[in-house]
Short mmCIF file of N, CA, C and O in Angstrom, two decimals:
data_model
loop_
_atom_site.label_atom_id
_atom_site.label_comp_id
_atom_site.label_asym_id
_atom_site.label_seq_id
_atom_site.Cartn_x
_atom_site.Cartn_y
_atom_site.Cartn_z
N GLY A 1 120.78 119.88 140.85
CA GLY A 1 120.92 120.93 142.08
C GLY A 1 122.12 120.77 142.80
O GLY A 1 122.73 121.42 143.24
N GLY A 2 122.45 119.26 142.90
CA GLY A 2 123.57 119.14 143.71
C GLY A 2 125.04 119.74 143.08
O GLY A 2 125.86 120.15 143.70
N CYS A 3 125.10 119.62 141.79
CA CYS A 3 126.19 120.05 141.13
C CYS A 3 126.22 121.71 141.01
O CYS A 3 127.26 122.19 141.42
N ALA A 4 125.16 122.28 140.89
CA ALA A 4 125.06 123.61 141.07
C ALA A 4 125.48 124.03 142.51
O ALA A 4 126.41 125.23 142.58
N ALA A 5 125.06 123.49 143.50
CA ALA A 5 125.36 123.87 144.75
C ALA A 5 126.92 123.74 145.07
O ALA A 5 127.28 124.71 145.73
N ALA A 6 127.52 122.65 144.57
CA ALA A 6 128.97 122.61 144.76
C ALA A 6 129.54 123.69 144.08
O ALA A 6 130.44 124.30 144.74
N VAL A 7 129.20 123.94 142.78
CA VAL A 7 129.81 125.00 142.09
C VAL A 7 129.49 126.28 142.48
O VAL A 7 130.66 127.30 142.57
N THR A 8 128.72 126.71 143.22
CA THR A 8 128.29 127.98 143.78
C THR A 8 128.63 128.10 145.16
O THR A 8 128.53 129.16 145.75
N THR A 9 129.18 127.15 145.72
CA THR A 9 129.57 127.40 147.16
C THR A 9 130.58 128.48 147.32
O THR A 9 130.37 129.09 148.46
N PRO A 10 131.60 128.67 146.78
CA PRO A 10 132.43 129.79 146.86
C PRO A 10 131.72 131.23 146.77
O PRO A 10 131.94 132.00 147.89
N PHE A 11 130.58 131.24 146.02
CA PHE A 11 129.77 132.45 146.13
C PHE A 11 128.97 132.59 147.56
O PHE A 11 128.87 133.57 148.17
N ASP A 12 128.39 131.32 147.86
CA ASP A 12 127.73 131.36 149.22
C ASP A 12 128.73 131.74 150.26
O ASP A 12 128.25 132.44 151.31
N VAL A 13 130.06 131.30 150.40
CA VAL A 13 130.87 131.62 151.36
C VAL A 13 131.24 133.12 151.32
O VAL A 13 131.03 133.64 152.61
N VAL A 14 131.33 133.72 150.31
CA VAL A 14 131.50 135.34 150.20
C VAL A 14 130.26 135.99 150.56
O VAL A 14 130.25 136.84 151.65
N LYS A 15 129.04 135.43 150.40
CA LYS A 15 127.63 135.94 150.77
C LYS A 15 127.56 136.01 152.31
O LYS A 15 127.38 136.93 153.10
N THR A 16 127.98 134.70 152.85
CA THR A 16 127.69 134.58 154.30
C THR A 16 128.80 135.48 155.06
O THR A 16 128.52 135.90 156.18
N ARG A 17 130.04 135.43 154.61
CA ARG A 17 131.29 136.28 155.18
C ARG A 17 130.67 137.59 155.19
O ARG A 17 130.89 138.47 156.30
N LEU A 18 130.04 138.24 154.10
CA LEU A 18 129.63 139.55 154.11
C LEU A 18 128.48 139.96 155.19
O LEU A 18 128.39 140.84 155.84
N GLN A 19 127.62 138.88 155.38
CA GLN A 19 126.49 139.20 156.08
C GLN A 19 126.86 138.99 157.46
O GLN A 19 126.01 139.56 158.40
N THR A 20 127.74 138.22 157.85
CA THR A 20 128.20 138.08 159.27
C THR A 20 129.52 138.92 159.59
O THR A 20 129.84 138.64 160.73
N GLN A 21 130.06 139.72 158.83
CA GLN A 21 131.22 140.30 159.26
C GLN A 21 130.94 141.13 160.39
O GLN A 21 130.19 141.95 160.60
N GLY A 22 131.91 141.07 161.33
CA GLY A 22 131.94 141.76 162.48
C GLY A 22 131.05 141.22 163.56
O GLY A 22 131.06 141.47 164.80
N VAL A 23 130.16 140.08 163.29
CA VAL A 23 129.43 139.40 164.05
C VAL A 23 130.15 138.20 164.69
O VAL A 23 130.38 138.16 165.91
N ASN A 24 130.55 137.15 163.97
CA ASN A 24 131.20 135.85 164.39
C ASN A 24 132.66 136.15 164.54
O ASN A 24 133.39 135.47 165.12
N SER A 25 133.23 137.10 163.88
CA SER A 25 134.72 137.58 164.12
C SER A 25 134.77 139.03 163.99
O SER A 25 134.03 139.77 163.68
N ALA A 26 136.16 139.57 164.06
CA ALA A 26 136.39 140.77 164.06
C ALA A 26 136.64 141.44 162.61
O ALA A 26 136.89 142.45 162.41
N THR A 27 136.60 140.30 161.58
CA THR A 27 137.06 140.52 160.41
C THR A 27 136.04 141.47 159.68
O THR A 27 134.80 141.38 159.91
N ARG A 28 136.47 142.45 159.05
CA ARG A 28 135.74 143.58 158.36
C ARG A 28 136.17 143.57 157.05
O ARG A 28 137.46 143.57 156.82
N TYR A 29 135.50 143.70 155.81
CA TYR A 29 135.82 143.69 154.59
C TYR A 29 135.65 145.09 154.01
O TYR A 29 134.59 145.80 154.37
N ALA A 30 136.59 145.69 153.35
CA ALA A 30 136.47 146.88 152.81
C ALA A 30 135.81 147.19 151.46
O ALA A 30 135.41 148.16 151.08
N THR A 31 135.43 146.00 150.96
CA THR A 31 134.78 145.90 149.55
C THR A 31 133.55 144.92 149.71
O THR A 31 133.62 143.87 150.45
N THR A 32 132.66 144.94 148.80
CA THR A 32 131.54 143.97 148.59
C THR A 32 131.73 143.30 147.43
O THR A 32 131.04 142.27 146.92
N ALA A 33 132.93 143.30 146.56
CA ALA A 33 133.13 142.94 145.35
C ALA A 33 133.50 141.55 145.46
O ALA A 33 134.47 141.13 146.43
N VAL A 34 133.04 140.61 144.72
CA VAL A 34 133.17 139.16 144.97
C VAL A 34 134.37 138.57 144.70
O VAL A 34 135.06 137.99 145.51
N VAL A 35 134.96 138.83 143.56
CA VAL A 35 136.25 138.38 143.18
C VAL A 35 137.38 138.74 144.19
O VAL A 35 138.24 137.96 144.62
N PRO A 36 137.34 139.99 144.48
CA PRO A 36 138.55 140.52 145.48
C PRO A 36 138.29 139.76 146.83
O PRO A 36 139.33 139.50 147.40
N LEU A 37 137.10 139.56 147.32
CA LEU A 37 136.96 138.72 148.58
C LEU A 37 137.41 137.42 148.44
O LEU A 37 137.89 137.01 149.47
N MET A 38 136.99 136.80 147.34
CA MET A 38 137.38 135.45 147.05
C MET A 38 138.98 135.18 147.29
O MET A 38 139.47 134.42 147.85
N ARG A 39 139.65 136.26 146.65
CA ARG A 39 141.16 136.29 146.65
C ARG A 39 141.54 136.38 148.00
O ARG A 39 142.66 135.81 148.38
N ARG A 40 141.05 137.35 148.74
CA ARG A 40 141.49 137.65 150.10
C ARG A 40 141.17 136.36 151.07
O ARG A 40 142.03 136.02 151.72
N ILE A 41 140.01 135.82 150.81
CA ILE A 41 139.86 134.46 151.89
C ILE A 41 140.90 133.52 151.34
O ILE A 41 141.42 132.80 152.23
N ALA A 42 140.96 133.50 150.17
CA ALA A 42 142.05 132.21 149.55
C ALA A 42 143.36 132.55 150.22
O ALA A 42 144.06 131.68 150.61
N ALA A 43 143.78 133.82 149.97
CA ALA A 43 145.21 134.13 150.67
C ALA A 43 145.37 134.17 152.10
O ALA A 43 146.41 133.58 152.53
N GLU A 44 144.33 134.42 152.76
CA GLU A 44 144.52 134.29 154.20
C GLU A 44 144.22 133.01 154.80
O GLU A 44 144.72 132.57 155.88
N GLU A 45 143.25 132.26 154.32
CA GLU A 45 142.84 130.92 154.71
C GLU A 45 143.05 129.63 153.83
O GLU A 45 142.91 128.64 154.27
N GLY A 46 143.38 129.90 152.62
CA GLY A 46 143.69 128.98 151.63
C GLY A 46 142.34 128.71 150.72
O GLY A 46 141.40 128.92 151.34
N TRP A 47 142.55 128.12 149.58
CA TRP A 47 141.47 128.02 148.54
C TRP A 47 140.33 127.11 149.30
O TRP A 47 139.22 127.08 148.91
N ARG A 48 140.75 126.23 150.24
CA ARG A 48 139.73 125.17 150.77
C ARG A 48 138.78 125.97 151.53
O ARG A 48 137.41 125.36 151.58
N ALA A 49 139.04 127.16 152.04
CA ALA A 49 138.06 127.94 152.91
C ALA A 49 136.91 128.48 151.96
O ALA A 49 135.76 128.59 152.59
N LEU A 50 137.16 128.47 150.66
CA LEU A 50 136.03 128.75 149.82
C LEU A 50 134.86 127.77 149.55
O LEU A 50 133.95 127.90 149.21
N MET A 51 135.51 126.64 149.86
CA MET A 51 134.76 125.25 149.65
C MET A 51 133.93 125.04 150.97
O MET A 51 133.30 123.98 151.16
N ALA A 52 134.09 125.70 152.04
CA ALA A 52 133.58 125.40 153.34
C ALA A 52 132.01 125.17 153.27
O ALA A 52 131.31 126.13 152.85
N GLY A 53 131.62 124.03 153.72
CA GLY A 53 130.14 123.69 153.84
C GLY A 53 129.66 123.12 152.61
O GLY A 53 128.39 123.03 152.61
N TRP A 54 130.40 122.80 151.67
CA TRP A 54 129.98 122.48 150.16
C TRP A 54 128.96 120.90 150.62
O TRP A 54 127.95 120.73 149.94
N GLY A 55 129.70 120.13 151.38
CA GLY A 55 129.09 118.87 151.58
C GLY A 55 127.48 118.97 152.05
O GLY A 55 126.64 118.59 151.45
N PRO A 56 127.26 119.79 153.21
CA PRO A 56 125.82 119.90 153.64
C PRO A 56 125.06 120.76 152.56
O PRO A 56 123.85 120.42 152.39
N ARG A 57 125.67 121.77 151.80
CA ARG A 57 124.88 122.28 150.89
C ARG A 57 124.39 121.20 149.70
O ARG A 57 123.24 121.41 149.33
N VAL A 58 125.22 120.39 149.29
CA VAL A 58 124.85 119.42 148.26
C VAL A 58 123.86 118.33 148.90
O VAL A 58 122.93 118.18 148.14
N LEU A 59 124.16 117.86 150.22
CA LEU A 59 123.28 116.86 150.63
C LEU A 59 121.79 117.72 151.02
O LEU A 59 120.72 116.95 150.92
N PHE A 60 121.70 118.87 151.10
CA PHE A 60 120.48 119.65 151.18
C PHE A 60 119.76 119.61 149.81
O PHE A 60 118.53 119.58 149.64
N ASN A 61 120.49 120.33 148.81
CA ASN A 61 120.07 120.43 147.47
C ASN A 61 119.62 119.24 146.80
O ASN A 61 118.68 119.54 146.00
N VAL A 62 120.29 118.04 146.85
CA VAL A 62 119.91 117.12 145.97
C VAL A 62 118.41 116.39 146.39
O VAL A 62 117.70 116.31 145.48
N PRO A 63 118.09 116.07 147.72
CA PRO A 63 116.68 115.75 147.77
C PRO A 63 115.76 116.91 147.79
O PRO A 63 114.66 116.76 147.32
N SER A 64 116.26 118.00 147.86
CA SER A 64 115.21 119.12 147.66
C SER A 64 114.75 119.31 146.13
O SER A 64 113.62 119.47 145.89
N GLY A 65 115.85 119.23 145.36
CA GLY A 65 115.50 119.31 144.04
C GLY A 65 114.63 118.14 143.48
O GLY A 65 113.73 118.21 142.69
N ALA A 66 115.03 116.95 144.01
CA ALA A 66 114.22 115.64 143.80
C ALA A 66 112.70 115.91 144.22
O ALA A 66 111.66 115.41 143.47
N ILE A 67 112.59 116.38 145.19
CA ILE A 67 110.99 116.47 145.78
C ILE A 67 110.39 117.49 145.08
O ILE A 67 109.26 117.39 144.64
N CYS A 68 111.10 118.64 144.70
CA CYS A 68 110.59 119.63 143.83
C CYS A 68 110.02 118.95 142.52
O CYS A 68 108.88 119.18 141.97
N TRP A 69 111.01 118.48 141.83
CA TRP A 69 110.59 117.71 140.46
C TRP A 69 109.38 116.73 140.50
O TRP A 69 108.62 116.66 139.66
N ALA A 70 109.51 115.85 141.56
CA ALA A 70 108.67 114.93 141.84
C ALA A 70 107.09 115.61 142.10
O ALA A 70 106.14 115.15 141.56
N THR A 71 107.17 116.60 142.96
CA THR A 71 105.76 117.29 143.01
C THR A 71 105.25 118.15 141.84
O THR A 71 104.19 117.96 141.47
N TYR A 72 106.18 118.72 141.09
CA TYR A 72 105.96 119.35 139.63
C TYR A 72 105.36 118.31 138.64
O TYR A 72 104.26 118.45 138.40
N GLU A 73 105.95 117.04 138.63
CA GLU A 73 105.43 116.03 137.82
C GLU A 73 104.09 115.33 138.15
O GLU A 73 103.31 115.35 137.34
N THR A 74 103.78 115.22 139.49
CA THR A 74 102.57 114.68 140.04
C THR A 74 101.53 115.71 139.91
O THR A 74 100.46 115.41 139.60
N VAL A 75 101.74 117.05 140.19
CA VAL A 75 100.67 118.10 139.87
C VAL A 75 100.55 118.22 138.50
O VAL A 75 99.35 118.34 137.92
N LYS A 76 101.49 118.30 137.62
CA LYS A 76 101.23 118.20 136.16
C LYS A 76 100.40 117.20 135.63
O LYS A 76 99.24 117.40 134.91
N THR A 77 100.58 115.87 136.06
CA THR A 77 99.87 114.77 135.79
C THR A 77 98.34 114.70 136.30
O THR A 77 97.37 114.68 135.56
N ALA A 78 98.21 115.34 137.61
CA ALA A 78 96.84 115.44 138.11
C ALA A 78 96.13 116.39 137.34
O ALA A 78 94.91 116.48 137.32
N LEU A 79 96.81 117.45 136.96
CA LEU A 79 96.17 118.54 136.12
C LEU A 79 95.89 118.29 134.67
O LEU A 79 95.21 118.99 133.94
N GLY A 80 96.13 116.98 134.13
CA GLY A 80 95.92 116.69 132.97
C GLY A 80 97.06 116.65 131.93
O GLY A 80 96.99 116.38 130.78
N GLY A 81 98.30 116.95 132.33
CA GLY A 81 99.54 116.83 131.49
C GLY A 81 99.73 115.41 131.51
O GLY A 81 99.41 114.56 131.94
N THR A 82 100.60 115.15 130.33
CA THR A 82 101.13 113.93 129.99
C THR A 82 102.47 113.55 130.76
O THR A 82 103.17 114.37 130.98
N PRO A 83 102.48 112.19 131.45
CA PRO A 83 103.56 112.05 132.35
C PRO A 83 104.68 111.98 131.53
O PRO A 83 104.80 111.18 130.51
N GLY A 84 105.98 112.53 131.89
CA GLY A 84 107.18 112.50 131.08
C GLY A 84 107.20 113.12 129.89
O GLY A 84 108.09 113.08 128.90
N GLY A 85 106.07 113.77 129.42
CA GLY A 85 106.05 114.29 128.11
C GLY A 85 106.16 115.82 128.22
O GLY A 85 106.37 116.45 128.94
N SER A 86 105.75 116.62 127.19
CA SER A 86 105.65 117.98 127.02
C SER A 86 104.24 118.54 127.30
O SER A 86 104.20 119.77 127.04
N GLY A 87 103.45 117.84 127.95
CA GLY A 87 102.27 118.39 128.44
C GLY A 87 101.31 118.57 127.56
O GLY A 87 100.30 119.09 127.59
N GLY A 88 101.57 117.68 126.15
CA GLY A 88 100.52 117.80 125.10
C GLY A 88 100.61 119.02 124.20
O GLY A 88 99.86 119.11 123.47
N HIS A 89 101.64 119.97 124.46
CA HIS A 89 101.75 120.98 123.50
C HIS A 89 102.75 120.68 122.58
O HIS A 89 103.64 120.27 122.67
N HIS A 90 102.44 121.17 121.37
CA HIS A 90 103.15 120.95 120.17
C HIS A 90 103.38 122.22 119.31
O HIS A 90 102.31 122.90 119.29
#
């Protein structure tokens, strides 16, 4: 989950900018196309702006993924699946 969170951060930045356009700043976008918006953000603010918030996203997603998988494995075992195995299906 942590790697995926880091890789998808630029898309999250674009999504957040579109959702908050005109609210947190006067910036309005003429398009909702992802690639042109990434280029505009990079041109106006630098490529680093597309990675804004990657640290908190990764720090949130790593433990979240671990909790999810631990819960899944615990429930699977409690319901009769084999721990660490394929659940007994062949």
